Coordinates of N, CA and C in Angstrom, one line a residue:
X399 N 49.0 69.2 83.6 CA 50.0 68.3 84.1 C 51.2 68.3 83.3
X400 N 50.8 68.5 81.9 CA 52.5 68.7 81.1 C 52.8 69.9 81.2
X401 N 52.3 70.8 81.5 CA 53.2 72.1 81.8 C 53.5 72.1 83.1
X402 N 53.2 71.3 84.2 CA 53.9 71.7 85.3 C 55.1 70.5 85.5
X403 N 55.0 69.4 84.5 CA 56.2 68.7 84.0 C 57.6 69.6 83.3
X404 N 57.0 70.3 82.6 CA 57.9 71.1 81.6 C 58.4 72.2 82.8
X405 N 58.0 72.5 83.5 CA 58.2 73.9 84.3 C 58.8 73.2 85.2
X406 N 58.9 72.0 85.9 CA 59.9 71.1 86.8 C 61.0 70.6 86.1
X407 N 61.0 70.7 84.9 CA 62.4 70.2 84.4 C 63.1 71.1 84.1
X408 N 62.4 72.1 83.7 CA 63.1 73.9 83.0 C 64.2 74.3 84.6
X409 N 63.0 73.6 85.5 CA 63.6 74.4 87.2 C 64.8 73.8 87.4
X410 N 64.5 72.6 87.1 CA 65.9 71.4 87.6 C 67.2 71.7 86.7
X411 N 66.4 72.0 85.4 CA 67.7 72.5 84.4 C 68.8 73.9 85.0
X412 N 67.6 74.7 85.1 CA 68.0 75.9 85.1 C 69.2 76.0 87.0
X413 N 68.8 75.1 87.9 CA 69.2 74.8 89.7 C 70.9 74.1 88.8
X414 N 70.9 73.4 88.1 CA 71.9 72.5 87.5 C 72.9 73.4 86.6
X415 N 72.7 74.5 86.2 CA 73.5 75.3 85.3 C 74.4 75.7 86.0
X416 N 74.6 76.8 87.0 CA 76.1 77.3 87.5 C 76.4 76.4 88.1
X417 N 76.1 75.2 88.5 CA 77.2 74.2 88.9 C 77.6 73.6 88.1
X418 N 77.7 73.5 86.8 CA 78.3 72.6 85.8 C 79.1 74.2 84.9
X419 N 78.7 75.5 85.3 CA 79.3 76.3 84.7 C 80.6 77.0 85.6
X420 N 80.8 76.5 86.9 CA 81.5 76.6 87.8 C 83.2 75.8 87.7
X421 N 84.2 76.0 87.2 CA 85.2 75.2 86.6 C 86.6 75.7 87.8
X422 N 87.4 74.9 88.1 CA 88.3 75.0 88.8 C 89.7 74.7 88.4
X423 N 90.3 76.0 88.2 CA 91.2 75.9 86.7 C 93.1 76.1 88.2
X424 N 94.0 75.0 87.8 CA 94.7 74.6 89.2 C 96.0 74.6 88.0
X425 N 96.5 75.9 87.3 CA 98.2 76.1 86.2 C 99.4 75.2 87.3
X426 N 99.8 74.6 86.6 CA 101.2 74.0 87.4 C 102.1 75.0 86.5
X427 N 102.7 75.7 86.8 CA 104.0 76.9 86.6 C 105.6 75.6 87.3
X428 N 105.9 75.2 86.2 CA 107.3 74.8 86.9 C 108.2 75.1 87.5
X429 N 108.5 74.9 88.4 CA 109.6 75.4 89.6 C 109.0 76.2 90.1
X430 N 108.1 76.7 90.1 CA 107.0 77.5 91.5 C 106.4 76.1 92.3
X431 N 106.9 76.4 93.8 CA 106.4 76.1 94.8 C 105.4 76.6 95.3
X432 N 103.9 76.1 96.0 CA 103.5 77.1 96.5 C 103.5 76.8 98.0
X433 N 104.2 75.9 98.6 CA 104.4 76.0 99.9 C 105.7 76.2 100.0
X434 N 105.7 77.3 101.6 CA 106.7 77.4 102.0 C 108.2 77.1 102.1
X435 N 109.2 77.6 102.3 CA 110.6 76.4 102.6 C 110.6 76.7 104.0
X436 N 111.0 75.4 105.2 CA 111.5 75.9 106.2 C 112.3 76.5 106.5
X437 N 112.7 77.0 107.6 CA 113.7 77.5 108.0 C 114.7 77.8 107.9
X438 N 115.9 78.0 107.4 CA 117.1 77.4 107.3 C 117.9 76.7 108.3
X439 N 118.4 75.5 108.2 CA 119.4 75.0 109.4 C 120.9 75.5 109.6
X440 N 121.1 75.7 110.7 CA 122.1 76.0 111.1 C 123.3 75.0 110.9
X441 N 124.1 75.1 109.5 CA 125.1 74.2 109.6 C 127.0 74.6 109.3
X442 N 127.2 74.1 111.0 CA 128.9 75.1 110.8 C 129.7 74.8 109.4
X443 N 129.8 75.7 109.1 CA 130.9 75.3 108.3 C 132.2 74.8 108.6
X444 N 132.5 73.8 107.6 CA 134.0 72.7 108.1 C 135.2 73.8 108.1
X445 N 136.9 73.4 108.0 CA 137.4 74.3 107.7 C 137.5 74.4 106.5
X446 N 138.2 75.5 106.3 CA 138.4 75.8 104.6 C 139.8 74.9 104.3
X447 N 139.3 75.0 102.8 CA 140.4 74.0 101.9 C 141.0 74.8 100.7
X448 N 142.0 74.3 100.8 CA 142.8 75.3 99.8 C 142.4 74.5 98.4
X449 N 142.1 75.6 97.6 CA 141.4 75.5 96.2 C 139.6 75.6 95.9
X450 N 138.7 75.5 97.1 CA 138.0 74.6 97.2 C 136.9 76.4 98.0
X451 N 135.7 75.9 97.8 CA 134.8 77.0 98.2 C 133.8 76.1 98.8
X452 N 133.2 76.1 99.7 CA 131.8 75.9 100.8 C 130.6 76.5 99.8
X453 N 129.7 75.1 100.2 CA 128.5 75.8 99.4 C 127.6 75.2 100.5
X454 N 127.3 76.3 101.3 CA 126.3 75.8 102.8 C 125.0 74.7 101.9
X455 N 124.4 74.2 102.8 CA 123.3 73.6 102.4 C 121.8 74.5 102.5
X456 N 121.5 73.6 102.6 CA 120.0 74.1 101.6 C 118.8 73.0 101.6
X457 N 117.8 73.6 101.6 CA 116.0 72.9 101.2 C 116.0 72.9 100.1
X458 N 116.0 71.5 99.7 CA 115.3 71.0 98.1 C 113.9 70.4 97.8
X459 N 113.7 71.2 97.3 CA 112.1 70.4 96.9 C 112.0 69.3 95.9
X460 N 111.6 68.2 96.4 CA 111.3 66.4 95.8 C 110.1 66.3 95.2
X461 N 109.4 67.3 94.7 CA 108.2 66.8 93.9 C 106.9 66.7 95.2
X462 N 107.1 66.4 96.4 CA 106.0 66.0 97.1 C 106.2 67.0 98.9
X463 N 107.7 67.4 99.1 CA 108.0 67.6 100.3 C 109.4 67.9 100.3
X464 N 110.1 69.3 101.0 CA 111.2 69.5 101.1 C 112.1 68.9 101.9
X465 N 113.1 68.3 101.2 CA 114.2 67.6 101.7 C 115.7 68.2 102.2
X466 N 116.4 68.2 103.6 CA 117.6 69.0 103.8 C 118.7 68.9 102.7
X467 N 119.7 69.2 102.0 CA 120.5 68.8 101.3 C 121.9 69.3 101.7
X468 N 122.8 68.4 102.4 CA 123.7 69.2 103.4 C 124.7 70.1 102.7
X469 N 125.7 70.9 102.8 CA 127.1 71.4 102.5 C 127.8 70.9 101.8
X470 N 128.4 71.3 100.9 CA 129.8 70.7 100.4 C 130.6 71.4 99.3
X471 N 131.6 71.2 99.4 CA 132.7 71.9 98.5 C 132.7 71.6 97.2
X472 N 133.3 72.5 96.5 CA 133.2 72.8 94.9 C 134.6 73.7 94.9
X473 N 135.3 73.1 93.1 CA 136.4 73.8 92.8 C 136.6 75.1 93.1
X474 N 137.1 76.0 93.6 CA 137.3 77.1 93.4 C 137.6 77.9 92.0
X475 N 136.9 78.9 91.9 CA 137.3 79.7 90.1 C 137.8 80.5 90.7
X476 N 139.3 81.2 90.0 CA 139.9 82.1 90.3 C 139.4 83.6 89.5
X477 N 139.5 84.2 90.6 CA 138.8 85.7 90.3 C 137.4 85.9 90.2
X478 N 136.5 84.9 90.9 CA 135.5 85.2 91.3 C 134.8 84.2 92.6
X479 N 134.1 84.8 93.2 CA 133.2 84.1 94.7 C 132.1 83.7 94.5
X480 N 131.8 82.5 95.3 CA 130.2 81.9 94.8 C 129.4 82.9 96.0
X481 N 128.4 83.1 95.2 CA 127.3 83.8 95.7 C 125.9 82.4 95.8
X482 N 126.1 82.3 97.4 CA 125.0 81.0 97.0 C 123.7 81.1 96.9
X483 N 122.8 80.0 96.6 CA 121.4 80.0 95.8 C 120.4 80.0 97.2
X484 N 119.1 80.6 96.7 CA 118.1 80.8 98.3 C 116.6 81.2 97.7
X485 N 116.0 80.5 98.2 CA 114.8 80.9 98.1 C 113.9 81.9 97.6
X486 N 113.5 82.2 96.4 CA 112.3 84.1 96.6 C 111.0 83.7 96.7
X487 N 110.8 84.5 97.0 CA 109.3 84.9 96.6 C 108.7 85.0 95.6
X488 N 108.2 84.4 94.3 CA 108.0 84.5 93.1 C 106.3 84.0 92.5
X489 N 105.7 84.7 92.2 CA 104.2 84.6 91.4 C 103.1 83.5 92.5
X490 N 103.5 84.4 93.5 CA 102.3 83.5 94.4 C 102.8 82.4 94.8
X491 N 103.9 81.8 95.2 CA 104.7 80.6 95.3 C 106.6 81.2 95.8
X492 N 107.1 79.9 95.7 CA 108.3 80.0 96.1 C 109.2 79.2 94.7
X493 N 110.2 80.5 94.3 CA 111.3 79.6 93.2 C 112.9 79.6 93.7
X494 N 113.4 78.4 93.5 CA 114.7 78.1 93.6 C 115.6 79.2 93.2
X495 N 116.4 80.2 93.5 CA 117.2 80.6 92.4 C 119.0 80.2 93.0
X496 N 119.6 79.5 91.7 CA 120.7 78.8 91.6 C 121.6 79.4 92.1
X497 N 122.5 79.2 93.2 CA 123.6 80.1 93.3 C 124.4 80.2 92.2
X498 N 125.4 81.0 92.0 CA 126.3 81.2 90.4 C 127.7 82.3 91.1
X499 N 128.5 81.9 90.1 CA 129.6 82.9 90.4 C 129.6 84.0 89.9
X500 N 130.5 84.7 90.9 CA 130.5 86.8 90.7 C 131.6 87.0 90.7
X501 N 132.3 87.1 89.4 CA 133.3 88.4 89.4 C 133.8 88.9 90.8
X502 N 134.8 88.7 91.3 CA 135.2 89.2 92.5 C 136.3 90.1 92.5
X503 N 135.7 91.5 93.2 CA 136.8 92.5 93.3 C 137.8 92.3 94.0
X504 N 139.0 92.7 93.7 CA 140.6 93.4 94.0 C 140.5 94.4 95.4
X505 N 141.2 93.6 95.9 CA 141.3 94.8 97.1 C 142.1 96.1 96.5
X506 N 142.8 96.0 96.1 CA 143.9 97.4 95.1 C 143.1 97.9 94.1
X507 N 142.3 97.1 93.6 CA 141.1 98.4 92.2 C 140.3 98.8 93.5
X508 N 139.4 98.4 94.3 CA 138.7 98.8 95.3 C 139.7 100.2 95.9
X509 N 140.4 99.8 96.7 CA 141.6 101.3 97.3 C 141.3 102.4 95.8
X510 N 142.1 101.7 94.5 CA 142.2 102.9 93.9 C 140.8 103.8 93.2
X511 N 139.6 102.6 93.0 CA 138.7 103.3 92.5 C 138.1 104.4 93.9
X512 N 138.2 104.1 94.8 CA 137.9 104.8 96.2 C 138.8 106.3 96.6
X513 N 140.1 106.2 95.8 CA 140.8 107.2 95.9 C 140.1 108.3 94.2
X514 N 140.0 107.3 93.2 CA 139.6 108.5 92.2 C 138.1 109.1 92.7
X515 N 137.2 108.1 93.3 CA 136.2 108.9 93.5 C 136.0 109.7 94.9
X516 N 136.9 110.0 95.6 CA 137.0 111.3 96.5 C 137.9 112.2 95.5
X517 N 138.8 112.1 94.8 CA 138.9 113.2 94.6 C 138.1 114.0 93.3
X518 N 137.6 113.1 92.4 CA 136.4 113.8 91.4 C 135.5 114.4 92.7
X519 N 135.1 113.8 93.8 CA 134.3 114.4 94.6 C 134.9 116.1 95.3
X520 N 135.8 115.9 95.2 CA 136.7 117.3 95.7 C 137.2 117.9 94.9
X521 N 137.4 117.4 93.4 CA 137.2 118.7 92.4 C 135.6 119.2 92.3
X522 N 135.1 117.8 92.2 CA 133.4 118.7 92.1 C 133.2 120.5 93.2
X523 N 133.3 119.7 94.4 CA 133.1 120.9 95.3 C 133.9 122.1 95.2
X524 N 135.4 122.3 94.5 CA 135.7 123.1 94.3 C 136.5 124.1 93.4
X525 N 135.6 123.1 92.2 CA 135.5 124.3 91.1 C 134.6 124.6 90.3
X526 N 134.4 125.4 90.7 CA 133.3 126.4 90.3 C 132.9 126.8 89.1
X527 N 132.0 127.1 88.1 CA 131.8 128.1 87.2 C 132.5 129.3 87.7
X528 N 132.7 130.6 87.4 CA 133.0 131.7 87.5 C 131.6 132.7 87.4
X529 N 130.6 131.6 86.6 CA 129.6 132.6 86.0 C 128.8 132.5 87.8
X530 N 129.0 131.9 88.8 CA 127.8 131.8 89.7 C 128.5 132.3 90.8
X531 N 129.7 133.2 90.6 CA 130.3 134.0 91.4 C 130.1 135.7 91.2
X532 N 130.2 136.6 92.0 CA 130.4 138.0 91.7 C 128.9 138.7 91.2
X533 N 127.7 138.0 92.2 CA 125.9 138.8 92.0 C 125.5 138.4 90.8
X534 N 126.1 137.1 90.1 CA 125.4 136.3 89.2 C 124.1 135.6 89.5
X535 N 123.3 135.0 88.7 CA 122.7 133.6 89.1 C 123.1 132.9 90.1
X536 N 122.5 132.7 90.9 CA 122.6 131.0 91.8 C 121.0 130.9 91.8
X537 N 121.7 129.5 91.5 CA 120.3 128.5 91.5 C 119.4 128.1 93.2
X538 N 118.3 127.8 92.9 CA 117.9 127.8 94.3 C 118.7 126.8 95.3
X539 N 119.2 127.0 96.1 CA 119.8 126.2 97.6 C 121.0 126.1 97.0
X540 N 121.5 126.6 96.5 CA 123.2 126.6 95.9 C 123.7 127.6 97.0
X541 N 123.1 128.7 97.3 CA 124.1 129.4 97.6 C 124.2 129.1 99.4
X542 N 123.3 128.7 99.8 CA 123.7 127.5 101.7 C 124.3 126.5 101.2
X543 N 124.2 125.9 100.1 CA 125.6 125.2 100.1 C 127.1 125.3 99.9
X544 N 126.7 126.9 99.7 CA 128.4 127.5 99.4 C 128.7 127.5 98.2
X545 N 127.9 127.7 97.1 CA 128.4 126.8 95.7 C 128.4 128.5 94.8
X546 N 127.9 129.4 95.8 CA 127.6 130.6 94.6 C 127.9 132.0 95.4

């Protein structure tokens, strides 16, 4: 009778182990979301103001549920454009990332960096070594490109 005592408790013990060794481990990673943002809303933008830059709106997350957060303007910085903030994809969840300002190009450095790099592109093409002319070396597919 005490060994079939001992042998019913060993059973109960042993039925009772991977459930108490079974642990459900739930990391809060801050500013990871792990549900979705909706949609985005469609919102016109007002007109423009002189000094002043549009920062469309956006889904903000409240701790419990995402909230719309509408448009609105911000100083303008001179010599650079806001690049605004949107949603990623990040570690199994969704992270905010902040819009921030970019350095904005010159239409005149644009023109002229566009003019130096066609023509480095048009000296490239036509000057040559001398060594890959006159039944020298050419390297493989050089010479259907014209280059030998």
């Amino acid at each position: 009778m005490k060994l079939t005592r001992i042998l019913l408790a060993a059973a109960v013990a042993a039925a009772t182990l991977p459930a108490v060794a079974q642990v459900s481990v739930n990391i809060n990673v801050p500013g990871l979301i792990q549900v979705a943002p909706p949609a985005p809303r469609y919102e016109p933008a007002p007109r423009p103001r002189s000094g002043q830059v549009w920062v469309p709106g956006h889904w903000q997350w409240n701790d419990r549920a995402y909230a719309w957060r509408p448009g609105y303007y911000v100083a303008a910085r001179p010599d650079y454009a806001y690049a605004p903030g949107g949603w990623v994809r990040a570690d199994g969840g969704w992270r905010w990332r902040e819009g921030d300002w970019r350095r904005a190009e010159r239409r005149e450095e644009r023109r002229e960096d566009r003019h130096h790099r066609r023509h480095d592109r048009d000296h490239d093409r036509y000057d040559h070594d001398d060594d890959h002319r006159g039944g020298g070396h050419c390297p493989p597919g050089q010479a259907k490109k014209g280059r030998c």
